[in-house]
PDB file of C-alpha atoms in Angstrom:
ATOM      1  CA  UNK A   1       8.417  14.515  26.615  1.00 46.00           C
ATOM      2  CA  UNK A   2       7.642  10.849  26.909  1.00 48.00           C
ATOM      3  CA  UNK A   3       9.804   8.202  25.377  1.00 49.00           C
ATOM      4  CA  UNK A   4       8.297   5.474  23.224  1.00 46.00           C
ATOM      5  CA  UNK A   5       9.734   2.920  25.641  1.00 50.00           C
ATOM      6  CA  UNK A   6       7.280   4.182  28.302  1.00 75.00           C
ATOM      7  CA  UNK A   7       4.189   3.652  26.169  1.00 87.00           C
ATOM      8  CA  UNK A   8       3.765  -0.015  25.256  1.00 92.00           C
ATOM      9  CA  UNK A   9       1.002   0.684  22.726  1.00 93.00           C
ATOM     10  CA  UNK A  10       3.172   3.109  20.773  1.00 93.00           C
ATOM     11  CA  UNK A  11       6.122   0.718  20.981  1.00 93.00           C
ATOM     12  CA  UNK A  12       3.970  -2.141  19.675  1.00 95.00           C
ATOM     13  CA  UNK A  13       2.493   0.005  16.908  1.00 96.00           C
ATOM     14  CA  UNK A  14       5.917   1.288  15.892  1.00 96.00           C
ATOM     15  CA  UNK A  15       7.319  -2.246  15.735  1.00 96.00           C
ATOM     16  CA  UNK A  16       4.359  -3.555  13.731  1.00 97.00           C
ATOM     17  CA  UNK A  17       4.613  -0.663  11.278  1.00 98.00           C
ATOM     18  CA  UNK A  18       8.365  -1.165  10.835  1.00 98.00           C
ATOM     19  CA  UNK A  19       7.886  -4.888  10.149  1.00 98.00           C
ATOM     20  CA  UNK A  20       5.055  -4.120   7.723  1.00 98.00           C
ATOM     21  CA  UNK A  21       7.231  -1.566   5.920  1.00 98.00           C
ATOM     22  CA  UNK A  22       9.923  -4.228   5.533  1.00 98.00           C
ATOM     23  CA  UNK A  23       7.415  -6.713   4.135  1.00 98.00           C
ATOM     24  CA  UNK A  24       6.015  -4.144   1.690  1.00 98.00           C
ATOM     25  CA  UNK A  25       9.530  -3.245   0.529  1.00 98.00           C
ATOM     26  CA  UNK A  26      10.457  -6.913   0.043  1.00 98.00           C
ATOM     27  CA  UNK A  27       7.277  -7.670  -1.894  1.00 97.00           C
ATOM     28  CA  UNK A  28       7.717  -4.628  -4.106  1.00 97.00           C
ATOM     29  CA  UNK A  29      11.386  -5.348  -4.801  1.00 97.00           C
ATOM     30  CA  UNK A  30      10.770  -9.053  -5.453  1.00 97.00           C
ATOM     31  CA  UNK A  31       7.974  -8.410  -7.932  1.00 96.00           C
ATOM     32  CA  UNK A  32       9.874  -5.637  -9.724  1.00 96.00           C
ATOM     33  CA  UNK A  33      12.796  -8.035 -10.181  1.00 95.00           C
ATOM     34  CA  UNK A  34      10.541 -10.932 -11.206  1.00 93.00           C
ATOM     35  CA  UNK A  35       8.422  -9.012 -13.764  1.00 92.00           C
ATOM     36  CA  UNK A  36      11.122  -8.695 -16.466  1.00 90.00           C
ATOM     37  CA  UNK A  37      11.847 -12.423 -16.213  1.00 86.00           C
ATOM     38  CA  UNK A  38       8.182 -13.141 -16.942  1.00 86.00           C
ATOM     39  CA  UNK A  39       8.157 -10.832 -19.945  1.00 82.00           C
ATOM     40  CA  UNK A  40      11.580 -11.429 -21.467  1.00 85.00           C
ATOM     41  CA  UNK A  41      11.871 -15.095 -20.496  1.00 81.00           C
ATOM     42  CA  UNK A  42       8.346 -16.044 -21.546  1.00 74.00           C
ATOM     43  CA  UNK A  43       9.399 -18.319 -24.402  1.00 71.00           C
ATOM     44  CA  UNK A  44      11.756 -20.321 -22.169  1.00 75.00           C
ATOM     45  CA  UNK A  45       9.031 -20.668 -19.543  1.00 70.00           C
ATOM     46  CA  UNK A  46       6.465 -21.703 -22.149  1.00 68.00           C
ATOM     47  CA  UNK A  47       8.830 -24.446 -23.330  1.00 66.00           C
ATOM     48  CA  UNK A  48       9.289 -25.683 -19.748  1.00 67.00           C
ATOM     49  CA  UNK A  49       5.593 -25.833 -18.886  1.00 67.00           C
ATOM     50  CA  UNK A  50       4.348 -27.131 -22.243  1.00 64.00           C
ATOM     51  CA  UNK A  51       4.085 -30.743 -21.083  1.00 60.00           C
ATOM     52  CA  UNK A  52       2.628 -29.999 -17.656  1.00 59.00           C
ATOM     53  CA  UNK A  53      -1.023 -29.534 -18.556  1.00 55.00           C
ATOM     54  CA  UNK A  54      -0.794 -25.769 -18.863  1.00 58.00           C
ATOM     55  CA  UNK A  55      -1.612 -25.702 -22.554  1.00 61.00           C
ATOM     56  CA  UNK A  56      -3.573 -22.442 -22.347  1.00 66.00           C
ATOM     57  CA  UNK A  57      -0.503 -20.415 -21.499  1.00 74.00           C
ATOM     58  CA  UNK A  58       0.638 -18.156 -24.309  1.00 77.00           C
ATOM     59  CA  UNK A  59       3.289 -15.484 -24.653  1.00 80.00           C
ATOM     60  CA  UNK A  60       0.584 -12.919 -23.883  1.00 84.00           C
ATOM     61  CA  UNK A  61      -0.202 -14.713 -20.639  1.00 83.00           C
ATOM     62  CA  UNK A  62       3.357 -14.248 -19.414  1.00 85.00           C
ATOM     63  CA  UNK A  63       3.316 -10.592 -20.456  1.00 88.00           C
ATOM     64  CA  UNK A  64       0.086 -10.183 -18.477  1.00 90.00           C
ATOM     65  CA  UNK A  65       1.673 -11.908 -15.474  1.00 89.00           C
ATOM     66  CA  UNK A  66       4.562  -9.456 -15.701  1.00 92.00           C
ATOM     67  CA  UNK A  67       2.053  -6.600 -15.787  1.00 92.00           C
ATOM     68  CA  UNK A  68       0.259  -7.928 -12.721  1.00 93.00           C
ATOM     69  CA  UNK A  69       3.574  -8.188 -10.882  1.00 94.00           C
ATOM     70  CA  UNK A  70       4.371  -4.553 -11.688  1.00 96.00           C
ATOM     71  CA  UNK A  71       0.906  -3.466 -10.520  1.00 95.00           C
ATOM     72  CA  UNK A  72       1.337  -5.418  -7.284  1.00 95.00           C
ATOM     73  CA  UNK A  73       4.748  -3.783  -6.807  1.00 97.00           C
ATOM     74  CA  UNK A  74       3.070  -0.379  -7.260  1.00 97.00           C
ATOM     75  CA  UNK A  75       0.523  -1.279  -4.586  1.00 96.00           C
ATOM     76  CA  UNK A  76       3.364  -2.385  -2.300  1.00 97.00           C
ATOM     77  CA  UNK A  77       5.100   0.965  -2.884  1.00 98.00           C
ATOM     78  CA  UNK A  78       1.877   2.792  -1.963  1.00 98.00           C
ATOM     79  CA  UNK A  79       1.558   0.624   1.142  1.00 98.00           C
ATOM     80  CA  UNK A  80       5.160   1.420   2.101  1.00 98.00           C
ATOM     81  CA  UNK A  81       4.513   5.165   1.763  1.00 98.00           C
ATOM     82  CA  UNK A  82       1.265   4.819   3.736  1.00 98.00           C
ATOM     83  CA  UNK A  83       3.113   3.046   6.531  1.00 98.00           C
ATOM     84  CA  UNK A  84       5.924   5.614   6.509  1.00 98.00           C
ATOM     85  CA  UNK A  85       3.360   8.374   7.085  1.00 98.00           C
ATOM     86  CA  UNK A  86       1.798   6.302   9.870  1.00 98.00           C
ATOM     87  CA  UNK A  87       5.200   5.791  11.493  1.00 98.00           C
ATOM     88  CA  UNK A  88       5.836   9.535  11.477  1.00 97.00           C
ATOM     89  CA  UNK A  89       2.429  10.153  13.051  1.00 97.00           C
ATOM     90  CA  UNK A  90       3.212   7.591  15.750  1.00 96.00           C
ATOM     91  CA  UNK A  91       6.511   9.357  16.412  1.00 95.00           C
ATOM     92  CA  UNK A  92       4.773  12.735  16.699  1.00 94.00           C
ATOM     93  CA  UNK A  93       2.321  11.258  19.204  1.00 93.00           C
ATOM     94  CA  UNK A  94       5.270   9.957  21.197  1.00 91.00           C
ATOM     95  CA  UNK A  95       6.797  13.447  21.177  1.00 90.00           C
ATOM     96  CA  UNK A  96       3.527  14.888  22.493  1.00 88.00           C
ATOM     97  CA  UNK A  97       2.698  16.910  19.360  1.00 86.00           C
ATOM     98  CA  UNK A  98       0.109  15.037  17.288  1.00 90.00           C
ATOM     99  CA  UNK A  99      -2.156  17.989  16.374  1.00 90.00           C
ATOM    100  CA  UNK A 100      -0.013  19.797  13.859  1.00 91.00           C
ATOM    101  CA  UNK A 101      -0.495  20.699  10.197  1.00 94.00           C
ATOM    102  CA  UNK A 102       2.138  18.175   9.102  1.00 96.00           C
ATOM    103  CA  UNK A 103       0.133  15.284  10.551  1.00 96.00           C
ATOM    104  CA  UNK A 104      -3.009  16.615   8.880  1.00 96.00           C
ATOM    105  CA  UNK A 105      -1.159  16.525   5.558  1.00 97.00           C
ATOM    106  CA  UNK A 106       0.115  13.017   6.342  1.00 97.00           C
ATOM    107  CA  UNK A 107      -3.404  11.766   7.027  1.00 97.00           C
ATOM    108  CA  UNK A 108      -4.669  13.289   3.773  1.00 97.00           C
ATOM    109  CA  UNK A 109      -1.763  11.672   1.895  1.00 98.00           C
ATOM    110  CA  UNK A 110      -2.630   8.345   3.532  1.00 98.00           C
ATOM    111  CA  UNK A 111      -6.201   8.760   2.255  1.00 98.00           C
ATOM    112  CA  UNK A 112      -4.949   9.349  -1.288  1.00 98.00           C
ATOM    113  CA  UNK A 113      -2.581   6.372  -1.037  1.00 98.00           C
ATOM    114  CA  UNK A 114      -5.493   4.193   0.088  1.00 97.00           C
ATOM    115  CA  UNK A 115      -7.500   5.314  -2.937  1.00 96.00           C
ATOM    116  CA  UNK A 116      -4.482   4.666  -5.172  1.00 97.00           C
ATOM    117  CA  UNK A 117      -4.207   1.103  -3.876  1.00 95.00           C
ATOM    118  CA  UNK A 118      -7.931   0.588  -4.512  1.00 94.00           C
ATOM    119  CA  UNK A 119      -7.582   2.097  -7.970  1.00 94.00           C
ATOM    120  CA  UNK A 120      -4.656  -0.151  -8.858  1.00 94.00           C
ATOM    121  CA  UNK A 121      -6.301  -3.273  -7.431  1.00 92.00           C
ATOM    122  CA  UNK A 122      -9.228  -3.196  -9.857  1.00 90.00           C
ATOM    123  CA  UNK A 123      -7.214  -3.437 -13.117  1.00 91.00           C
ATOM    124  CA  UNK A 124      -4.907  -5.905 -11.372  1.00 92.00           C
ATOM    125  CA  UNK A 125      -7.901  -8.108 -10.639  1.00 89.00           C
ATOM    126  CA  UNK A 126      -9.187  -7.819 -14.197  1.00 89.00           C
ATOM    127  CA  UNK A 127      -5.846  -8.886 -15.684  1.00 90.00           C
ATOM    128  CA  UNK A 128      -5.508 -11.667 -13.112  1.00 88.00           C
ATOM    129  CA  UNK A 129      -8.988 -12.918 -14.015  1.00 86.00           C
ATOM    130  CA  UNK A 130      -7.993 -12.965 -17.684  1.00 85.00           C
ATOM    131  CA  UNK A 131      -4.871 -14.965 -16.758  1.00 84.00           C
ATOM    132  CA  UNK A 132      -6.967 -17.375 -14.686  1.00 83.00           C
ATOM    133  CA  UNK A 133      -9.147 -18.160 -17.702  1.00 81.00           C
ATOM    134  CA  UNK A 134      -6.078 -19.472 -19.526  1.00 78.00           C
ATOM    135  CA  UNK A 135      -4.979 -21.764 -16.690  1.00 73.00           C
ATOM    136  CA  UNK A 136      -6.979 -24.883 -15.927  1.00 66.00           C
ATOM    137  CA  UNK A 137      -8.580 -24.953 -12.441  1.00 66.00           C
ATOM    138  CA  UNK A 138      -7.496 -21.409 -11.561  1.00 68.00           C
ATOM    139  CA  UNK A 139      -9.922 -19.106  -9.784  1.00 69.00           C
ATOM    140  CA  UNK A 140      -9.406 -15.406  -9.240  1.00 72.00           C
ATOM    141  CA  UNK A 141     -11.840 -13.066  -7.580  1.00 67.00           C
ATOM    142  CA  UNK A 142     -12.139  -9.510  -8.812  1.00 66.00           C
ATOM    143  CA  UNK A 143     -13.175  -7.247  -6.050  1.00 68.00           C
ATOM    144  CA  UNK A 144     -13.570  -3.661  -5.101  1.00 73.00           C
ATOM    145  CA  UNK A 145     -13.008  -3.132  -1.412  1.00 84.00           C
ATOM    146  CA  UNK A 146     -15.598  -0.922   0.186  1.00 90.00           C
ATOM    147  CA  UNK A 147     -13.444  -1.079   3.313  1.00 93.00           C
ATOM    148  CA  UNK A 148     -10.592   0.633   1.478  1.00 93.00           C
ATOM    149  CA  UNK A 149     -12.866   3.443   0.308  1.00 94.00           C
ATOM    150  CA  UNK A 150     -14.289   3.860   3.817  1.00 97.00           C
ATOM    151  CA  UNK A 151     -10.750   3.955   5.222  1.00 97.00           C
ATOM    152  CA  UNK A 152      -9.871   6.742   2.787  1.00 96.00           C
ATOM    153  CA  UNK A 153     -12.958   8.725   3.835  1.00 97.00           C
ATOM    154  CA  UNK A 154     -12.088   8.293   7.520  1.00 97.00           C
ATOM    155  CA  UNK A 155      -8.510   9.415   6.839  1.00 97.00           C
ATOM    156  CA  UNK A 156      -9.696  12.532   4.985  1.00 97.00           C
ATOM    157  CA  UNK A 157     -12.032  13.366   7.885  1.00 97.00           C
ATOM    158  CA  UNK A 158      -9.253  12.802  10.428  1.00 96.00           C
ATOM    159  CA  UNK A 159      -6.999  15.072   8.377  1.00 96.00           C
ATOM    160  CA  UNK A 160      -9.587  17.827   8.734  1.00 96.00           C
ATOM    161  CA  UNK A 161      -9.892  17.149  12.458  1.00 95.00           C
ATOM    162  CA  UNK A 162      -6.115  17.349  12.872  1.00 94.00           C
ATOM    163  CA  UNK A 163      -5.966  20.523  10.756  1.00 94.00           C
ATOM    164  CA  UNK A 164      -8.678  22.129  12.905  1.00 94.00           C
ATOM    165  CA  UNK A 165      -6.925  20.970  16.079  1.00 91.00           C
ATOM    166  CA  UNK A 166      -3.683  22.565  14.893  1.00 89.00           C
ATOM    167  CA  UNK A 167      -5.533  25.822  14.113  1.00 90.00           C
ATOM    168  CA  UNK A 168      -7.156  25.834  17.555  1.00 90.00           C
ATOM    169  CA  UNK A 169      -3.804  25.197  19.228  1.00 86.00           C
ATOM    170  CA  UNK A 170      -2.212  28.037  17.257  1.00 84.00           C
ATOM    171  CA  UNK A 171      -5.055  30.377  18.279  1.00 84.00           C
ATOM    172  CA  UNK A 172      -4.672  29.343  21.924  1.00 83.00           C
ATOM    173  CA  UNK A 173      -0.903  29.924  21.821  1.00 79.00           C
ATOM    174  CA  UNK A 174      -1.537  33.337  20.243  1.00 75.00           C
ATOM    175  CA  UNK A 175      -3.831  34.408  23.088  1.00 75.00           C
ATOM    176  CA  UNK A 176      -1.469  33.412  25.874  1.00 60.00           C
TER     177      UNK A 176
END
C-alpha cells in the first residue's frame, strides 16, 4: 500500500481538506456563540447604534440577524460533514481501496449535504435581504446556486459508479 507522503496530490488534497474543515468548524462555532448575543443583547446594541445613522434597526432586525447566524452555522456544519466524508475518501484512495460500498455511501451523503446547504442558503438569503432593507446602503443578493445542484447530481452519479465498481470487484473476487 502506498503512503500519502508518496503521492503529492493526495497530500495536498488532504491538507486543503483539513484546513477547510478547521475553517468550517471555526465559522460554525463563532456564529453559534454570536447568535444568542444578537438575540438577547438586542436592546443594548440598539442603544449603542441609535446615533450612528442606523435608525432602521429594530429589535426584530437583531432577532433576524441571530437567525441568519444560526443558519450560516448550520451550513458550516454541513460543510464540515461534507469535508469529513471527502477526507475519508481521500484516505481510502491512499490505501488503494476507493471502490467500496462505504465510499459510495459517502458520495451519496455528500450529495445530500450539498442539497442541504443549497436548501438552507435560500431562506438565509431571504432573511438577509429583509435585514438589508432596514439598513441604509446595504445590498444583499439572494441567489440559488445552480452549481451546487449540479454538484449534488454529479455526486449522486459518482455514488452509483462507486457502488457498481464495488459490486464488480466483489464479483471478480468471487470468481477467482
